[in-house]
C-alpha positions as a Markdown table, in Angstrom:
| # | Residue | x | y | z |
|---|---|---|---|---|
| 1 | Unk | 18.4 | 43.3 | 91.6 |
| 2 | Unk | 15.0 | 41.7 | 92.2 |
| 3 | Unk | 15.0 | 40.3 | 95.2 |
| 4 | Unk | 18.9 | 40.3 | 96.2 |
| 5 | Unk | 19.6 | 41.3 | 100.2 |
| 6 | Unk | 22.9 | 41.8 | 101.6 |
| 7 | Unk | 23.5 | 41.7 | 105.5 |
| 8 | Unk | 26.2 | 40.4 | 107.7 |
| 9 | Unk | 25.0 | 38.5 | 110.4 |
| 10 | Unk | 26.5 | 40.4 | 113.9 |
| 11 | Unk | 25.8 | 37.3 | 116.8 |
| 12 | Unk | 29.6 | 36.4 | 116.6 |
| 13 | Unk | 30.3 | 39.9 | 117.7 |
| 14 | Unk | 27.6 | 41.4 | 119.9 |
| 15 | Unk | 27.3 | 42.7 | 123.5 |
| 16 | Unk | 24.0 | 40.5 | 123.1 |
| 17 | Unk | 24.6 | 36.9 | 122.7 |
| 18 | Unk | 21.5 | 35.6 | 121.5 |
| 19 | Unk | 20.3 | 38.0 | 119.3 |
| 20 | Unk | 18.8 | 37.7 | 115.5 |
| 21 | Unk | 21.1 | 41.1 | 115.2 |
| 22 | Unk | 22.4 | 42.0 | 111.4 |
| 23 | Unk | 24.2 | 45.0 | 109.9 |
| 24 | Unk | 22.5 | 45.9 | 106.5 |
| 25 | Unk | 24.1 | 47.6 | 103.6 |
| 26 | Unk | 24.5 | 51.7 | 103.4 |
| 27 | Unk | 21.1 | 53.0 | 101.4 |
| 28 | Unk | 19.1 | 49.8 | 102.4 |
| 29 | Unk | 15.7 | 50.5 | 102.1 |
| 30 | Unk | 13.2 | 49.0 | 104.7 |
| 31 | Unk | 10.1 | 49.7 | 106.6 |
| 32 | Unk | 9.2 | 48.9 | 110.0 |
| 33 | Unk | 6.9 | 46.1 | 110.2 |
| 34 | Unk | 5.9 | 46.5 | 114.2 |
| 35 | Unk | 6.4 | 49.4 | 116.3 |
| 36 | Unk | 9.6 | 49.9 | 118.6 |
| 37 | Unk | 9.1 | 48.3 | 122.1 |
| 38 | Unk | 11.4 | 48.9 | 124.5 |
| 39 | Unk | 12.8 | 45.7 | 126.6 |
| 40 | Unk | 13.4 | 45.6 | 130.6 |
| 41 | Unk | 17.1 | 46.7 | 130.0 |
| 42 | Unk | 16.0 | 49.8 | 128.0 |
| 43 | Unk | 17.0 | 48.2 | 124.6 |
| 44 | Unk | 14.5 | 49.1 | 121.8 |
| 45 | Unk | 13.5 | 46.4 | 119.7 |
| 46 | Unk | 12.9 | 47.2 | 116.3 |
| 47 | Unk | 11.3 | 44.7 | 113.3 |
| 48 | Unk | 12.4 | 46.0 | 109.5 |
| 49 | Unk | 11.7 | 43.8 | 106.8 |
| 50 | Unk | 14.7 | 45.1 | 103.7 |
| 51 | Unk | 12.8 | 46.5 | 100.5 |
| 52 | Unk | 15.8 | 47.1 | 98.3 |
| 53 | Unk | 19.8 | 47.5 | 98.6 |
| 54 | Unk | 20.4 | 49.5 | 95.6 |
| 55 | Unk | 23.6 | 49.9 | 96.2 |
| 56 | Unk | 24.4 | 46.1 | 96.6 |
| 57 | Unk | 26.3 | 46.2 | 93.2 |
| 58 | Unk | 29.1 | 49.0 | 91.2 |
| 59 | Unk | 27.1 | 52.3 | 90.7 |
| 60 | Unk | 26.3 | 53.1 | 87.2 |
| 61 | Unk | 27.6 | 56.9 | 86.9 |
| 62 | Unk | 25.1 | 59.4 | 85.0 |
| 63 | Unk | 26.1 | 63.1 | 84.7 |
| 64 | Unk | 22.7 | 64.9 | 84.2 |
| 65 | Unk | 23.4 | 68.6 | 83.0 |
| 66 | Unk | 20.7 | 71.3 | 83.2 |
| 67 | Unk | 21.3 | 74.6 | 81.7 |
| 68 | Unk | 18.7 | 76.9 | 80.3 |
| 69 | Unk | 20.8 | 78.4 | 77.6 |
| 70 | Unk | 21.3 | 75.0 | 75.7 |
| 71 | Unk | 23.9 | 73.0 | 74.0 |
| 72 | Unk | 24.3 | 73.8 | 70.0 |
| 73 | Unk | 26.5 | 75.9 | 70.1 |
| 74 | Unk | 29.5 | 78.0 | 72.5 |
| 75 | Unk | 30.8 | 77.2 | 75.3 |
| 76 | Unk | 28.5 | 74.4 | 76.2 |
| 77 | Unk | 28.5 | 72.7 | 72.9 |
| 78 | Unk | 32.6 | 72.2 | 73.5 |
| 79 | Unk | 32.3 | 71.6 | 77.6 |
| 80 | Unk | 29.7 | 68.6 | 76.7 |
| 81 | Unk | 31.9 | 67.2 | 74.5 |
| 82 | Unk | 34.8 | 67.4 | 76.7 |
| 83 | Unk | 32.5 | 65.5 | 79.5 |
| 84 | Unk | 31.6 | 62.6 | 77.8 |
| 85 | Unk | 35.1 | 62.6 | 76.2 |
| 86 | Unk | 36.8 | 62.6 | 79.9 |
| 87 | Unk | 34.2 | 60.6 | 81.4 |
| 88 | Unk | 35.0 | 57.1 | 79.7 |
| 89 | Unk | 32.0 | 56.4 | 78.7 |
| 90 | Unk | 31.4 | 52.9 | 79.3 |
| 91 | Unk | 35.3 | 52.0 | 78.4 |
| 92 | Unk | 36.7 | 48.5 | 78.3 |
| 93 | Unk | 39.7 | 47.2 | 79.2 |
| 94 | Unk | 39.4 | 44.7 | 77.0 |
| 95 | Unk | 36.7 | 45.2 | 74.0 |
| 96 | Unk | 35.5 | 41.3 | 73.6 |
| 97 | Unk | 34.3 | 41.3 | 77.7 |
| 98 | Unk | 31.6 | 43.3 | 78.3 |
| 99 | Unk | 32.2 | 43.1 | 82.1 |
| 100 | Unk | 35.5 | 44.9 | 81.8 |
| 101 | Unk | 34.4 | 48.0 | 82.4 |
| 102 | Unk | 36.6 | 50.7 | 83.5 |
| 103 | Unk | 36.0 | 51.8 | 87.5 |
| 104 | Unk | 34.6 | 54.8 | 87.5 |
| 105 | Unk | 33.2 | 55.5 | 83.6 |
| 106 | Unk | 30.6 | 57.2 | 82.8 |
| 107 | Unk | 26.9 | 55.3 | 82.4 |
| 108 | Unk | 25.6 | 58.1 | 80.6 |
| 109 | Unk | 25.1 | 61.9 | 79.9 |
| 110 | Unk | 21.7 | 63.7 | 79.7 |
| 111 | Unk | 21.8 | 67.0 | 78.4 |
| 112 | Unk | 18.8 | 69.3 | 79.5 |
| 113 | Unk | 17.7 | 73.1 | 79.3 |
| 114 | Unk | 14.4 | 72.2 | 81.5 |
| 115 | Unk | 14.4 | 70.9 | 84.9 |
| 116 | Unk | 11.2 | 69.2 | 84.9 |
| 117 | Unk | 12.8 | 67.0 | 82.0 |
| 118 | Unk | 15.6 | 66.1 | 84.3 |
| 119 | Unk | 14.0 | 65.2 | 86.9 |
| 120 | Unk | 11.8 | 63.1 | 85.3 |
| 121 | Unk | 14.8 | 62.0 | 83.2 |
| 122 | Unk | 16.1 | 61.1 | 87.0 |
| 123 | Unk | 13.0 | 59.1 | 87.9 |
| 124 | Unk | 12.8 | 56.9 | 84.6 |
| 125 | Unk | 17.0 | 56.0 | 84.8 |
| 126 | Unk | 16.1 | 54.8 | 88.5 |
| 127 | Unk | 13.2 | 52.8 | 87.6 |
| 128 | Unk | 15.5 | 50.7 | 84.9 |
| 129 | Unk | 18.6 | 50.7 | 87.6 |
| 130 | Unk | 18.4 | 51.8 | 91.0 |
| 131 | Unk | 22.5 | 51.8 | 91.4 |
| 132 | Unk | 23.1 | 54.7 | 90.4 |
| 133 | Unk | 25.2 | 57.7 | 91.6 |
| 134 | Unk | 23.9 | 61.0 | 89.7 |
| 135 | Unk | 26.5 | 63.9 | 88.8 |
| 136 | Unk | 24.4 | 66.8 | 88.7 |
| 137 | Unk | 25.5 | 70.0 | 86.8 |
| 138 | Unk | 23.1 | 72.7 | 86.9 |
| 139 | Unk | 23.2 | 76.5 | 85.9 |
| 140 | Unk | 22.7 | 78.9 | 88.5 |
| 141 | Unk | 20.0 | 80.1 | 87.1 |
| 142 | Unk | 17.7 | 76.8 | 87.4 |
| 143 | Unk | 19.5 | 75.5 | 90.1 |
| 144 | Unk | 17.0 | 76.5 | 92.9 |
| 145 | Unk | 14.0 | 75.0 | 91.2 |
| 146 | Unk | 15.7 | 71.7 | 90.4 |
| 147 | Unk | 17.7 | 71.1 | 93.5 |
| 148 | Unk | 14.6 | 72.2 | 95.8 |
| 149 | Unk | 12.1 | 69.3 | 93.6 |
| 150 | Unk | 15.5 | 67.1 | 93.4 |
| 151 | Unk | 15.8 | 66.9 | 97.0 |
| 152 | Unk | 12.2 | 67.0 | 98.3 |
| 153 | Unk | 11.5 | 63.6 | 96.7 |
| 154 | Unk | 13.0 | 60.1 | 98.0 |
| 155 | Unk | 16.9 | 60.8 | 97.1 |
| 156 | Unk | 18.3 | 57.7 | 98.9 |
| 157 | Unk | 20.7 | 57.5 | 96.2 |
| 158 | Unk | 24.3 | 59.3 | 96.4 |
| 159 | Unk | 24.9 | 62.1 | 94.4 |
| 160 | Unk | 27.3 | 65.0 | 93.1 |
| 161 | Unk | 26.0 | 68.2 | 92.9 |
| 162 | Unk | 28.1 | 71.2 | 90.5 |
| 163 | Unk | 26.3 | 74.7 | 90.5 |
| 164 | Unk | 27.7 | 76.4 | 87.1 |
| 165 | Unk | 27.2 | 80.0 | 88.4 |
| 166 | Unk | 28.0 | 83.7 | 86.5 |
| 167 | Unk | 27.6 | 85.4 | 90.3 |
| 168 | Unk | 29.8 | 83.1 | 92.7 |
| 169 | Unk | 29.8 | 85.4 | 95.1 |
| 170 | Unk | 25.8 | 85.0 | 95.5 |
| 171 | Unk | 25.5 | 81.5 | 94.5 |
| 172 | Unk | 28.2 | 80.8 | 97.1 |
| 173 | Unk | 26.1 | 82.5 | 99.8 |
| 174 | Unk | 22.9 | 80.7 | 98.9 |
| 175 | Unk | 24.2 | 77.5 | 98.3 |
């Protein structure tokens, strides 16, 4: 990604002939590099300098699974294995191109019974590749404290969330 930008230049089709306008990619990241002003006509005037466009590229797709009662054995042992089963992972159409990839298969699949070790599990993926669209399973039980620190932090990126609940009926209310 370095230092790729994506923006469509607008002054073919704005009300504003003359104008250095552009529309930027969904999820651009930028900062403000001078404060709005507003113009005689009421138009504010704002200068952004693009950081990152981490979705300039095909997300990578990583289910992350939290669940407190683990993953040896039971139910979850054989739903696991169904997920990475059903989520292609990393399937080629044709096995000698590596940039065959199947739409839509799977990047990876974290297993966890903490959600501290998700979340940093979250951070670390996004350092390495910041296109990526996180499918997030997580037991009722945990699902408070991971969704509350999930969400609190930069989450630019677009996301799935599952709750895996025993008590619907309250998860569905609180939720």
């Amino acid at each position: 990604q370095g230092s790729l930008f994506w923006c469509y230049g607008m002054e073919g089709v704005s009300a504003f002939p003359g104008e250095k306008e552009v529309l930027v990619m969904p999820y651009t990241r930028f900062i403000c590099t001078q404060a709005p002003i507003e113009d005689d006509d009421g138009l504010w005037r704002v200068r952004i300098r693009a950081m990152d466009v981490p979705l300039s590229t095909v997300l990578d797709i990583v289910t992350v699974w939290i669940d407190p009662r683990g993953w040896k054995t039971g139910s979850n042992y054989d739903l696991a294995k169904f997920a990475f089963a059903g989520g292609l992972p990393r399937f080629r159409y044709d096995e000698t191109d590596a940039d065959s990839i199947v739409p839509g298969s799977l990047s990876g699949l974290a297993l966890f019974t903490q959600p501290t070790a998700a979340l940093q599990f979250i951070v670390e993926e996004l350092q390495k590749w910041e296109a990526t669209c996180f499918r997030l399973v997580v037991h009722s039980s945990c699902s408070r404290e991971f969704l509350e620190r999930y969400f609190s932090a930069d989450t630019v990126n677009p996301c799935e969330v599952l709750i895996v609940a025993d008590d619907v009926n309250y998860w569905r209310k609180f939720w």
